[in-house]
Short mmCIF file of C-alpha atoms in Angstrom, two decimals:
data_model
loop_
_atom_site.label_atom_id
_atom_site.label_comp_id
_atom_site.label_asym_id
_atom_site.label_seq_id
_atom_site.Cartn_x
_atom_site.Cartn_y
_atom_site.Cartn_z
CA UNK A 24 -24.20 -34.69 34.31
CA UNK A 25 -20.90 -33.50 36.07
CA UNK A 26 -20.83 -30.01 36.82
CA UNK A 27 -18.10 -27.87 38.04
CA UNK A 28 -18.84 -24.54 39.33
CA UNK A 29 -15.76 -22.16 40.08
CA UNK A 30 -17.21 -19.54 42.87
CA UNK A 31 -15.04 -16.60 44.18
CA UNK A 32 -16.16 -14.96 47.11
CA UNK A 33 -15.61 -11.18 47.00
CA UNK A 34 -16.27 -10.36 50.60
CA UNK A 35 -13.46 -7.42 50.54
CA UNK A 36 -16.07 -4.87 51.64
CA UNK A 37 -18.20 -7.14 54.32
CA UNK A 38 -17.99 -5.04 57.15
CA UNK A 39 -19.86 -7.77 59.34
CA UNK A 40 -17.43 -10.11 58.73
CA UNK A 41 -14.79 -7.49 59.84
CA UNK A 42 -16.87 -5.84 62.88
CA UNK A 43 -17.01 -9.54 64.09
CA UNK A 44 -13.67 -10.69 63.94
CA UNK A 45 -12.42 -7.12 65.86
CA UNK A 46 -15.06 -7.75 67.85
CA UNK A 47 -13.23 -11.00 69.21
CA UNK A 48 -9.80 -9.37 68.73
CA UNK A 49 -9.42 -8.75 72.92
CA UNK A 50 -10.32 -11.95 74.21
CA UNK A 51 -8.32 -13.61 71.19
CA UNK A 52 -5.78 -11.74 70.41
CA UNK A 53 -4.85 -12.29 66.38
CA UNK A 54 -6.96 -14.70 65.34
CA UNK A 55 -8.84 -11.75 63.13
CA UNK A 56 -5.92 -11.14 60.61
CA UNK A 57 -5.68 -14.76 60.62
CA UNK A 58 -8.45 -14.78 57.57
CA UNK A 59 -7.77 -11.45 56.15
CA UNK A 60 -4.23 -12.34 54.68
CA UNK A 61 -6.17 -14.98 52.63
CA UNK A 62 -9.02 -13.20 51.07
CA UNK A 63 -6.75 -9.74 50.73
CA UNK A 64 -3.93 -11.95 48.33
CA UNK A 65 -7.45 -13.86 46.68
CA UNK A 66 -8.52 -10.31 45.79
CA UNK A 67 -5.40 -8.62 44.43
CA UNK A 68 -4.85 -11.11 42.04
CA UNK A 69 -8.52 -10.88 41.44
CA UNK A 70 -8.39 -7.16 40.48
CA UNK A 71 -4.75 -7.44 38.61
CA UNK A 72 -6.97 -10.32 36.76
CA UNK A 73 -9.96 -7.60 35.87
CA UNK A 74 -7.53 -4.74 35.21
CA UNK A 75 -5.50 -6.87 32.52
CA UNK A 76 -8.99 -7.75 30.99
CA UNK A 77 -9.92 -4.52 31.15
CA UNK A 78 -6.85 -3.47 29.20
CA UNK A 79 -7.31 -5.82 26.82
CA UNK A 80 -11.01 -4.85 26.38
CA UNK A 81 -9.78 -1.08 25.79
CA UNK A 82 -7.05 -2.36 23.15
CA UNK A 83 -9.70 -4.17 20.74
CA UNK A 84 -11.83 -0.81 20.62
CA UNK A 85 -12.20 0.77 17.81
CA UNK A 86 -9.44 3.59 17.19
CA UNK A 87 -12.07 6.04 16.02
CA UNK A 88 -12.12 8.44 18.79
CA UNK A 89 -13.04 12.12 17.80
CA UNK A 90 -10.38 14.64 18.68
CA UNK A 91 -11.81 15.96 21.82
CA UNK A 92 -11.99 12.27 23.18
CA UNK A 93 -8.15 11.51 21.99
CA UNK A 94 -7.00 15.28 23.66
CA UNK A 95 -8.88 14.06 27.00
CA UNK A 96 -7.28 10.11 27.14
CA UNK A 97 -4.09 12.13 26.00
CA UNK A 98 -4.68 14.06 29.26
CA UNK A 99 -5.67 10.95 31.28
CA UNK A 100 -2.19 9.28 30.54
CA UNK A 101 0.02 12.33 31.20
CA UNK A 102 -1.90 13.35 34.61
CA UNK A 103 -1.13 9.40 35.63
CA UNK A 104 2.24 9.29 34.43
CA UNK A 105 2.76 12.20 36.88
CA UNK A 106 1.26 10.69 39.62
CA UNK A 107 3.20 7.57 39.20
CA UNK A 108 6.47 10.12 39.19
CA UNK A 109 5.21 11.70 42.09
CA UNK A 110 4.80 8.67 44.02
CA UNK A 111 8.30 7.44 42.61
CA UNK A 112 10.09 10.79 44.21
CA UNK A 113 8.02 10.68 47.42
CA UNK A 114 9.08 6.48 48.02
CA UNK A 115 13.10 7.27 46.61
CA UNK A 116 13.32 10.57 48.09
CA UNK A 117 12.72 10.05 51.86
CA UNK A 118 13.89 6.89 54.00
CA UNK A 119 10.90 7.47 55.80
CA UNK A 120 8.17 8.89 53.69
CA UNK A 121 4.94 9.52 54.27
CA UNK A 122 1.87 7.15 54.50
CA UNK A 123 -1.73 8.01 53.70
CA UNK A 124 -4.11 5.85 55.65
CA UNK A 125 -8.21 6.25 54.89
CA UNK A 126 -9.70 5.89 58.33
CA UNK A 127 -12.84 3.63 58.35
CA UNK A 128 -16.15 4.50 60.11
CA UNK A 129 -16.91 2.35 63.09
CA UNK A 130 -16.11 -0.94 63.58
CA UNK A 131 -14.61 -0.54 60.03
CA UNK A 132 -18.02 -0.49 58.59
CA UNK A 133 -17.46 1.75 55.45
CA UNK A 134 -14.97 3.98 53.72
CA UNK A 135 -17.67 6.87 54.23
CA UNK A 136 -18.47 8.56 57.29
CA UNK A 137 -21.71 10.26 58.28
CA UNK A 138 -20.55 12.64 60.89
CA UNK A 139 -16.65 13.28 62.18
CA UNK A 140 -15.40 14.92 65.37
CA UNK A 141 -11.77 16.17 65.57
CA UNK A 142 -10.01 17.41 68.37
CA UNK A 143 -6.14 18.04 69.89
CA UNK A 144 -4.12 17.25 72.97
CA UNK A 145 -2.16 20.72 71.40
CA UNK A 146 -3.37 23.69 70.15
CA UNK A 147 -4.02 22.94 65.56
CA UNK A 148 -5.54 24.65 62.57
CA UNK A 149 -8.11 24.00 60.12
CA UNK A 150 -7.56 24.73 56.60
CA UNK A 151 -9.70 25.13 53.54
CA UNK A 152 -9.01 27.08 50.13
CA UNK A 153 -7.89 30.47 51.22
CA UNK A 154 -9.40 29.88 54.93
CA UNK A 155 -8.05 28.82 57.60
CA UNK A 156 -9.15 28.90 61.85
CA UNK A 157 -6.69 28.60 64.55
CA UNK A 158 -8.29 26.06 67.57
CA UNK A 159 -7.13 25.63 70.72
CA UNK A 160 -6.21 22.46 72.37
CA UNK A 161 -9.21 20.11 73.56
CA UNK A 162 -11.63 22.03 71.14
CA UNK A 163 -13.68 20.18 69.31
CA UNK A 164 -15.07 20.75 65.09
CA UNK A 165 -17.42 19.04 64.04
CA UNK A 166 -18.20 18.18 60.57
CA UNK A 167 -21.64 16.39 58.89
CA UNK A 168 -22.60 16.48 55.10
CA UNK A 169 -24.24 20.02 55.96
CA UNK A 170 -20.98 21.83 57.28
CA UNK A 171 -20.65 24.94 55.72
CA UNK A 172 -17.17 24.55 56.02
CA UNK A 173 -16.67 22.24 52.61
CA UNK A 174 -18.05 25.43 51.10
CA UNK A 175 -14.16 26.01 50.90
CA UNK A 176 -13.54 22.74 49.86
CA UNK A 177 -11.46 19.84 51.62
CA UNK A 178 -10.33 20.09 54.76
CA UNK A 179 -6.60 19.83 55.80
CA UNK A 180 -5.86 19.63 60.17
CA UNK A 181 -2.11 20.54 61.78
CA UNK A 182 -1.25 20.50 64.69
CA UNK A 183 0.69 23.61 65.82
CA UNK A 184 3.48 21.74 67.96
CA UNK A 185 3.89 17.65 68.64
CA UNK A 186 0.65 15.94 69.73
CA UNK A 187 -1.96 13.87 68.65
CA UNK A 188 -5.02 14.46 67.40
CA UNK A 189 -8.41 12.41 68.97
CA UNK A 190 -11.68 11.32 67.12
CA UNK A 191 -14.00 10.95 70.45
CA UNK A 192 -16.93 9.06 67.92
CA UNK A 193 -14.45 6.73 66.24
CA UNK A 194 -15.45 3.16 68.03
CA UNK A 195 -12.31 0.75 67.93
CA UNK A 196 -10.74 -1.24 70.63
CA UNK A 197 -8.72 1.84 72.19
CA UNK A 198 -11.22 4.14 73.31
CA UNK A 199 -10.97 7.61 71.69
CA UNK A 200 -8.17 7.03 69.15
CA UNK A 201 -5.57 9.07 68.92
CA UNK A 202 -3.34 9.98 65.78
CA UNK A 203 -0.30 11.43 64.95
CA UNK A 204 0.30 13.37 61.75
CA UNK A 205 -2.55 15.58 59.70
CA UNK A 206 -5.73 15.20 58.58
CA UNK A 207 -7.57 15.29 55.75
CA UNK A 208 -11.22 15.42 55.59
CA UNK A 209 -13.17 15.38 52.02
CA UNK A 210 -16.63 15.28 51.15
CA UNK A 211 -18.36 13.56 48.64
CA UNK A 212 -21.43 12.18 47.48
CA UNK A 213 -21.12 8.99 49.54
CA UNK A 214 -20.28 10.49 52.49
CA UNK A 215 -16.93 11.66 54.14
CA UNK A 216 -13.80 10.68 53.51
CA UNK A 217 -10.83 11.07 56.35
CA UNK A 218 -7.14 10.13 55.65
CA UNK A 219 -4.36 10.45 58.10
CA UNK A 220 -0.81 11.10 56.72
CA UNK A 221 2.16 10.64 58.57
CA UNK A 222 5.57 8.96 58.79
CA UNK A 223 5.72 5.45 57.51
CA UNK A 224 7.70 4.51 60.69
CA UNK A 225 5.33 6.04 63.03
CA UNK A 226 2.45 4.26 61.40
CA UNK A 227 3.91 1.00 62.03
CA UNK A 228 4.23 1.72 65.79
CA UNK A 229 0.48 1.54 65.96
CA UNK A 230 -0.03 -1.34 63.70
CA UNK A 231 1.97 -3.30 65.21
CA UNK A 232 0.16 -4.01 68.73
CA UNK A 233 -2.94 -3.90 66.70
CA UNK A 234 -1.71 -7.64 64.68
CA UNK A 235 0.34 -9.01 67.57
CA UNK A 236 0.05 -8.48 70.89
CA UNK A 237 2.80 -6.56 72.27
CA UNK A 238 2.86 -9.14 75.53
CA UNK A 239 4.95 -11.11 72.96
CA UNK A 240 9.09 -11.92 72.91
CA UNK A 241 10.36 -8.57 71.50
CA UNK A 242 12.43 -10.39 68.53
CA UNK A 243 8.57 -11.66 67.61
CA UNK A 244 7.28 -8.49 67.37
CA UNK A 245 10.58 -6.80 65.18
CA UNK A 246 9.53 -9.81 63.08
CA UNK A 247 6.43 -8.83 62.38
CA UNK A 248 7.44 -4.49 61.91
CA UNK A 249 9.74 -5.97 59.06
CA UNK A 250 6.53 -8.06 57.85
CA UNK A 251 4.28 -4.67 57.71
CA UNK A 252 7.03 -2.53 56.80
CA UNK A 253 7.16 -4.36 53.73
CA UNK A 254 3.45 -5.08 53.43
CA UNK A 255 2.95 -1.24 53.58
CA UNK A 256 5.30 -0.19 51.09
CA UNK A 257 3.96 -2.55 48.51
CA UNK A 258 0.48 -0.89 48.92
CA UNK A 259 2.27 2.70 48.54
CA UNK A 260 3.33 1.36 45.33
CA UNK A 261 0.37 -0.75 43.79
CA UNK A 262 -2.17 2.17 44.53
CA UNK A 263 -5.23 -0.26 45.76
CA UNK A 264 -6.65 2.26 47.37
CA UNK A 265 -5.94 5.05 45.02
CA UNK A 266 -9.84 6.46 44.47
CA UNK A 267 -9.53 7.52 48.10
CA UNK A 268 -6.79 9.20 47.81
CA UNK A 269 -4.52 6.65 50.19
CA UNK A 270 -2.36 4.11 49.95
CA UNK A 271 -4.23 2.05 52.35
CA UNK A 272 -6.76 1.73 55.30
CA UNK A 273 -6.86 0.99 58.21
CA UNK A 274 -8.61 -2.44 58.58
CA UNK A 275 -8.58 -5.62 57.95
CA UNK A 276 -8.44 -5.12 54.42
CA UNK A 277 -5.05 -4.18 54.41
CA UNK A 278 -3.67 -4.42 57.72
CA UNK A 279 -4.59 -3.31 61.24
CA UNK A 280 -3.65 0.52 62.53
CA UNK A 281 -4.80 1.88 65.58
CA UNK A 282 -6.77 -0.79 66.93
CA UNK A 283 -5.02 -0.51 69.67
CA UNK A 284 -2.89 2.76 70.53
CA UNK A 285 1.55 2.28 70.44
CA UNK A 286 2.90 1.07 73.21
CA UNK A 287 6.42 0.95 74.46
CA UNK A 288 7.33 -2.78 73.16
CA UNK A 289 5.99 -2.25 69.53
CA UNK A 290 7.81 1.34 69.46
CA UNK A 291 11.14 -0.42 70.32
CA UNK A 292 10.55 -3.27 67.58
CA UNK A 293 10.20 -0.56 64.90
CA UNK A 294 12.71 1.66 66.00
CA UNK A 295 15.67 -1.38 66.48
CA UNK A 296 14.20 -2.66 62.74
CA UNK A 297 14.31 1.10 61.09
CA UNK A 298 14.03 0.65 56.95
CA UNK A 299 14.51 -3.02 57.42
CA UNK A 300 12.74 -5.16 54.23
CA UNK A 301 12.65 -8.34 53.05
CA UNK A 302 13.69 -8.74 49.49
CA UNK A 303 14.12 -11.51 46.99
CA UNK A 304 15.38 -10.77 42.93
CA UNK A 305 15.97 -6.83 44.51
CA UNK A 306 11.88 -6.87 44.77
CA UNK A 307 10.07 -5.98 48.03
CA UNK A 308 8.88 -9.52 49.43
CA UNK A 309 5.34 -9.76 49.98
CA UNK A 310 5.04 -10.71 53.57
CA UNK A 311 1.76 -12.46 54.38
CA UNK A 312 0.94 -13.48 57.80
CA UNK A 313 -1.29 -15.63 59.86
CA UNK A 314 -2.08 -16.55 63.42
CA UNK A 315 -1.12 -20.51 63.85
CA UNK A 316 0.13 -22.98 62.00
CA UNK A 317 -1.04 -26.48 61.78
CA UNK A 318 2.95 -27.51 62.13
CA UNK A 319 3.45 -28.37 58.31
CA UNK A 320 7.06 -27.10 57.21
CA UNK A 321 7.70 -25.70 54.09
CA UNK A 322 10.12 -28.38 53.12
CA UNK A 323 7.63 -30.83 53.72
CA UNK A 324 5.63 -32.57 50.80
CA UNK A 325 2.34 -33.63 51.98
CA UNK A 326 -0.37 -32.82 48.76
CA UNK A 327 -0.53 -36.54 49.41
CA UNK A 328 -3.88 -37.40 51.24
CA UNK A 329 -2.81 -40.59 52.86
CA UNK A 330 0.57 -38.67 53.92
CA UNK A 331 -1.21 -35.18 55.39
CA UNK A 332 -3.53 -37.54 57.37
CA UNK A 333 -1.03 -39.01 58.69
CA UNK A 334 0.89 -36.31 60.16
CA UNK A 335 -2.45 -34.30 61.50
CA UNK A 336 -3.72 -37.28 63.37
CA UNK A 337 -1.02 -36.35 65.95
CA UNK A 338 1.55 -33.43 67.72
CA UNK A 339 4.90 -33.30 67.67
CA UNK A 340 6.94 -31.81 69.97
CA UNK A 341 9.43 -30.58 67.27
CA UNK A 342 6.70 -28.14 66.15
CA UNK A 343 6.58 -24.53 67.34
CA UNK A 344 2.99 -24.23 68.22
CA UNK A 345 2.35 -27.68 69.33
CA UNK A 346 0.95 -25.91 72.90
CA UNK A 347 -1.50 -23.54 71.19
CA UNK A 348 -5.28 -24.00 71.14
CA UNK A 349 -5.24 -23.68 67.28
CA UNK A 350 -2.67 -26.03 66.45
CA UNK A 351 -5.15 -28.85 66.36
CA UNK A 352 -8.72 -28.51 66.14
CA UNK A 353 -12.28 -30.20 65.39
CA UNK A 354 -15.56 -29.73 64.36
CA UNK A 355 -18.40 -31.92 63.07
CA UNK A 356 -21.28 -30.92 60.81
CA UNK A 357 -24.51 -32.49 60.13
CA UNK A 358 -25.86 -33.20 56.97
CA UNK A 359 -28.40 -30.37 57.48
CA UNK A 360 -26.15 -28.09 57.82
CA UNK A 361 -24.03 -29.09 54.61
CA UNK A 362 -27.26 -29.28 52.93
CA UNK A 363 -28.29 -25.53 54.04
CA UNK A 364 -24.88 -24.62 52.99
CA UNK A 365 -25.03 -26.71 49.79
CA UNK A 366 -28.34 -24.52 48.58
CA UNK A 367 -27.40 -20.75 49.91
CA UNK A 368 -23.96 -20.90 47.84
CA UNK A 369 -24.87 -23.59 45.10
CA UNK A 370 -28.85 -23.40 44.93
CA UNK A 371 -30.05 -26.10 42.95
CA UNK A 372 -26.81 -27.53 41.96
CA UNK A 373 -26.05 -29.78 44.88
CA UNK A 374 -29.05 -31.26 46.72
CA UNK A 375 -29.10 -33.27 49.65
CA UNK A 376 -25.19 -34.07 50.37
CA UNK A 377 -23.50 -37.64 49.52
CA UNK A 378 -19.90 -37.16 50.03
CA UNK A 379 -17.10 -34.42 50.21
CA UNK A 380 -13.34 -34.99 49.11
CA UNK A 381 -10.34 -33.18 49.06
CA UNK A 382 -9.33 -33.43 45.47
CA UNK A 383 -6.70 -31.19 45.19
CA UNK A 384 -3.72 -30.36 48.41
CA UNK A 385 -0.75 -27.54 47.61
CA UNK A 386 2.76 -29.10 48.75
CA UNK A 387 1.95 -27.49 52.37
CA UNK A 388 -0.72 -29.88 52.67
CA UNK A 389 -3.44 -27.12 52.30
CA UNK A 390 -6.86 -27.78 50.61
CA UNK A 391 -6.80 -26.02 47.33
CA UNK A 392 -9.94 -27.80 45.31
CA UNK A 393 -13.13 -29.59 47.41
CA UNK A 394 -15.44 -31.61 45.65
CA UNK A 395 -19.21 -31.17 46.83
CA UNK A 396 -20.98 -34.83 45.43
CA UNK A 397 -25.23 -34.15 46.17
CA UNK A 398 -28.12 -36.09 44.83
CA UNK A 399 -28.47 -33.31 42.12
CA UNK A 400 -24.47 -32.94 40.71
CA UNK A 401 -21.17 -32.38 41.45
CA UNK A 402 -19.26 -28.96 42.71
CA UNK A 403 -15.61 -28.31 42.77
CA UNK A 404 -15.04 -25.57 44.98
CA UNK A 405 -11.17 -24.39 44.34
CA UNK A 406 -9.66 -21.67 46.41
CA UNK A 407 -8.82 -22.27 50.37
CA UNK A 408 -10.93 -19.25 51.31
CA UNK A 409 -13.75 -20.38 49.03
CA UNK A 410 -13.79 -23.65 50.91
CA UNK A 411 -13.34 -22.16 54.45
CA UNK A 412 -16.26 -20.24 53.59
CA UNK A 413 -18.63 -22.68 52.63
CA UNK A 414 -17.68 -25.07 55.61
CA UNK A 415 -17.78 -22.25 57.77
CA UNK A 416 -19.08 -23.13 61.18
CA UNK A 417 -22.75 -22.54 62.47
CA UNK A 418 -24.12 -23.15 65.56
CA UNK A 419 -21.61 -26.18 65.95
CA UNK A 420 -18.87 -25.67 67.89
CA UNK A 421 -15.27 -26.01 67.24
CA UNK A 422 -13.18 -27.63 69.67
CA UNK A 423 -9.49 -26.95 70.44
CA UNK A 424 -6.89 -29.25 71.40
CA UNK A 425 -6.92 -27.76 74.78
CA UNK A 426 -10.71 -28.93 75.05
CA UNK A 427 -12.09 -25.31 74.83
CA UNK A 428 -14.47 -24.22 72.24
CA UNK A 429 -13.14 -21.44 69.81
CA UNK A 430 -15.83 -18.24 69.30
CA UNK A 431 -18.67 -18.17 67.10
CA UNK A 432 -16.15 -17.90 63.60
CA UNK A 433 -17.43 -16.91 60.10
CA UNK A 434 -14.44 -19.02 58.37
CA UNK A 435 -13.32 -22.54 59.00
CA UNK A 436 -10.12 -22.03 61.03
CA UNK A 437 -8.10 -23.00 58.14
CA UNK A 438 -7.56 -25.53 55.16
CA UNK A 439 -5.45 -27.81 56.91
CA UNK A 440 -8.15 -30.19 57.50
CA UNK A 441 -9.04 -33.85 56.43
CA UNK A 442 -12.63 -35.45 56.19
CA UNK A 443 -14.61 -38.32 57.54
CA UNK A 444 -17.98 -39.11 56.88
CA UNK A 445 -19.83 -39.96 60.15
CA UNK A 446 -22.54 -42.48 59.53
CA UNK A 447 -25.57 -43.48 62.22
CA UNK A 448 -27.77 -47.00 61.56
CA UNK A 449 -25.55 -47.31 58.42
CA UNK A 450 -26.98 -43.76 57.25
CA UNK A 451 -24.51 -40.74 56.38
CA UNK A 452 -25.18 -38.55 59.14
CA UNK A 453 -22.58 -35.94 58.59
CA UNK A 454 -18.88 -35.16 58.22
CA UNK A 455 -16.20 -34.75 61.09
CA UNK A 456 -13.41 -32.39 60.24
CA UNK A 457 -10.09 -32.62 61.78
CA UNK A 458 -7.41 -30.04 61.47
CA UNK A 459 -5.14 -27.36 62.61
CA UNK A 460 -3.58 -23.89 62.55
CA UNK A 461 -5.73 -20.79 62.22
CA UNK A 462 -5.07 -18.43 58.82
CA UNK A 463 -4.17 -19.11 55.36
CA UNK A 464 -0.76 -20.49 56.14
CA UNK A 465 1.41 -18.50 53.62
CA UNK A 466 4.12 -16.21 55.36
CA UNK A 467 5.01 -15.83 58.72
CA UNK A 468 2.82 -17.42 61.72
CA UNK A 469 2.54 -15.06 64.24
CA UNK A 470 2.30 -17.74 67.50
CA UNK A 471 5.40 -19.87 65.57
CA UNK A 472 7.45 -16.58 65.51
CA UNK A 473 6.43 -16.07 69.18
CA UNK A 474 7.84 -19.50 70.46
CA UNK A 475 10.57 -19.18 68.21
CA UNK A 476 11.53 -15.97 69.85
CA UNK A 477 10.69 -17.66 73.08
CA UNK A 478 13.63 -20.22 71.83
CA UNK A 479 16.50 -17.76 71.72
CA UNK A 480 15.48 -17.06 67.61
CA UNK A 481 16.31 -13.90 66.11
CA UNK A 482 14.17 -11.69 63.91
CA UNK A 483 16.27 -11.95 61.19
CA UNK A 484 16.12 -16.02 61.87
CA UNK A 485 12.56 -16.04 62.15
CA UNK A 486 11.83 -14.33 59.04
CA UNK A 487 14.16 -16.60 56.95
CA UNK A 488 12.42 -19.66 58.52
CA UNK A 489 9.42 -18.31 57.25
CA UNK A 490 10.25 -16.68 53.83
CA UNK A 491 13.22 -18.50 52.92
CA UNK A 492 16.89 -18.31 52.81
CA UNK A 493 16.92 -17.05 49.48
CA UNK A 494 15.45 -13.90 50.51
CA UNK A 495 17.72 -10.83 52.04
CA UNK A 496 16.94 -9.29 54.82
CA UNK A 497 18.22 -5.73 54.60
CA UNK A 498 18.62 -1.67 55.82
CA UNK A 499 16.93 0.21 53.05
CA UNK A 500 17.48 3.93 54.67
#
């Protein structure tokens, strides 16, 4: 009997995944928000999904609350309503309003920290409820679950004049970040919880180097402050990360901050692109973005199989990226492999592996639904991360056009990919994948937008390429 699993992979909070791909960011620049775009825009609709059913569920209860119950929901709905007016002022009211950003322990492990050091290039303060302590510049505080200083509740750090503030134990790329703005420390039962607030703008000048490397055209890089301009200021209104008490973090959940400190180039992309969005129907676009296309253009139809074949067996020189590594890439599994694969996501449902096929390509040519045939049923897997997941490579290398072999990855490079089964003595040995780009392939690719820029392109050209020319590209200050 034919049976067709649907599997989602909820790997939002998989810190190894994320610790590995930073872990490659240096040598490889943005390959690791290649993947995140996908499985970020996989889980929003994922919780929008739960939160309507959720709704629903609390709509078929029974009305029979008693009064103390109807005072507190009563409560509930007025305290939200003037958060959500709160959050209205603070977005209308300033051009340039204020960002919270929950800081992740190392290597973006956890929200939670066990132990925090703060410090100051400039004399700052410490406050708590009705407290507060005056340090001096380079001093350090130190705070664990034990610190008697939570006795006063959360607390808030200023800086007495312009500097930066330093967490010495924070591990990222940049050795002893640095950040601008206050902070807030809270504890809780999990452990401690540190947000940084500060200027929308100013947040962008460090997340900016940290997605793109700042080595790249400077019409590139305004490309991409527009892209997390408006990628922030979506998550300042959809509250994701609202039971932190931020709008966002700072991995690659969201979007990179801090990885690696400002520098010059990035700070001149976001200052020449000040309050610049993307909009379509007067809405904030939702700017996605990935390392390397596979060269597929929007306008092109190719959910045909015969017709995306076709044009991935080969380059052309018309596209962007045709020089990258990623643009075209290989990789061959055995039939062990598949099979090991087959039983840790699908135990029991597969069994030894007799044929894969794409059964379902979006217009871009992407693979949106894989069928998994085995000696015990049939799988549809449907969802491009889903399936770069499962044919995520192993030990087996994957080899780019340039002849080089790509790191160890937890993902397939991408969807763009087509199948042939590889047989030995007339016996199915394995499969050999062939395909091309790196990411999820909605948006704005970061290396197209570079060679674009390389081409004389402006930002405002490059983002239209990408998102369309019905969208408008405009000041909002």
């Amino acid at each position: 009997m034919k049976r067709i699993a649907k599997r989602q992979f909820f790997l939002l909070g998989c810190a190894s995944l994320a610790a590995m791909l930073l872990s490659l960011y240096d040598r490889y620049g943005i390959v690791l928000t290649s993947s995140s775009r996908s499985f970020l825009a996989e889980q929003s609709q994922l919780q929008e999904q739960v939160l309507r059913e959720n709704q629903k569920k609390g709509g078929n209860r029974s009305t029979g609350q008693s009064g103390k119950e109807s005072k507190t929901m009563a409560e509930n709905k007025a305290g939200a309503e003037t958060e959500t007016a709160e959050k209205d002022e603070r977005m209308a009211s300033d051009a340039n309003p204020d960002i919270r950003v929950l800081l992740c322990s190392d290597n973006y492990a956890s929200e939670y920290h066990d132990r925090i050091t703060i410090t100051a290039d400039v004399p700052f303060r410490v406050s708590g409820q009705g407290t507060e302590r005056h340090c001096q510049a380079g001093e350090q505080v130190e705070l664990t679950m034990q610190s008697n200083e939570f006795l006063q509740g959360d607390l808030v750090f200023t800086m007495e004049e312009d500097g930066v503030f330093q967490l010495p134990y924070l591990k990222r790329a940049a050795e002893c970040p640095s950040y601008e703005g206050s902070l807030h420390v809270e504890k809780r039962e999990e452990g401690l919880i540190l947000i940084n607030t500060l200027p929308l703008e100013t947040y962008l000048c460090y997340v900016v180097p940290s997605e793109m490397p700042s080595s790249y055209p400077i019409e590139a890089l305004k490309a991409q402050a527009v892209c997390a301009r408006c990628y922030a200021m979506l998550q300042m209104e959809n509250s994701r990360c609202e039971e932190f008490g931020a709008d966002l973090d700072d991995s690659v959940s969201y979007q990179v901050y801090n990885n690696i400190g400002k520098t010059d180039a990035a700070v001149q992309a976001v200052q020449q692109t000040a309050g610049m969005v993307i909009k379509e129907d007067g809405q904030i676009e939702n700017t996605l973005y990935y390392s390397t296309s596979c060269g597929l253009r929007m306008e092109e139809e190719a959910s045909n199989e015969a017709v995306f074949c076709a044009a991935m067996s080969g380059s052309r020189a018309s596209d962007a990226e045709c020089e990258e590594s990623w643009y075209r890439w290989n990789t061959l599994f055995s039939t062990e492999e598949l099979n090991a694969a087959a039983e840790t996501f699908y135990p029991g449902q597969i069994g030894q592996i007799l044929s894969l096929n794409v059964l379902k390509r979006l217009e871009n040519g992407r693979a949106e639904v894989l069928q998994v045939t085995g000696t015990l049923g049939t799988v549809a897997i449907e969802g491009e991360y889903a399936i770069r997941q499962f044919l995520r490579p192993g030990d087996q290398a994957v080899i780019l056009q340039d002849g080089s072999r790509a790191p160890s990855l937890g993902l397939l490079p991408s969807a763009f990919c087509y199948i042939t089964p590889q047989y030995q003595g007339g016996v199915l040995s394995g499969f050999l994948l062939n395909g091309g780009g790196y990411g999820h392939g909605d948006g704005m690719s970061q290396n197209g937008a570079k060679h674009l820029a390389e081409e004389g392109w402006s930002c405002q050209e490059i983002l239209k390429y990408y998102y369309g020319d019905g969208v408008e590209i405009i000041c909002d200050t």
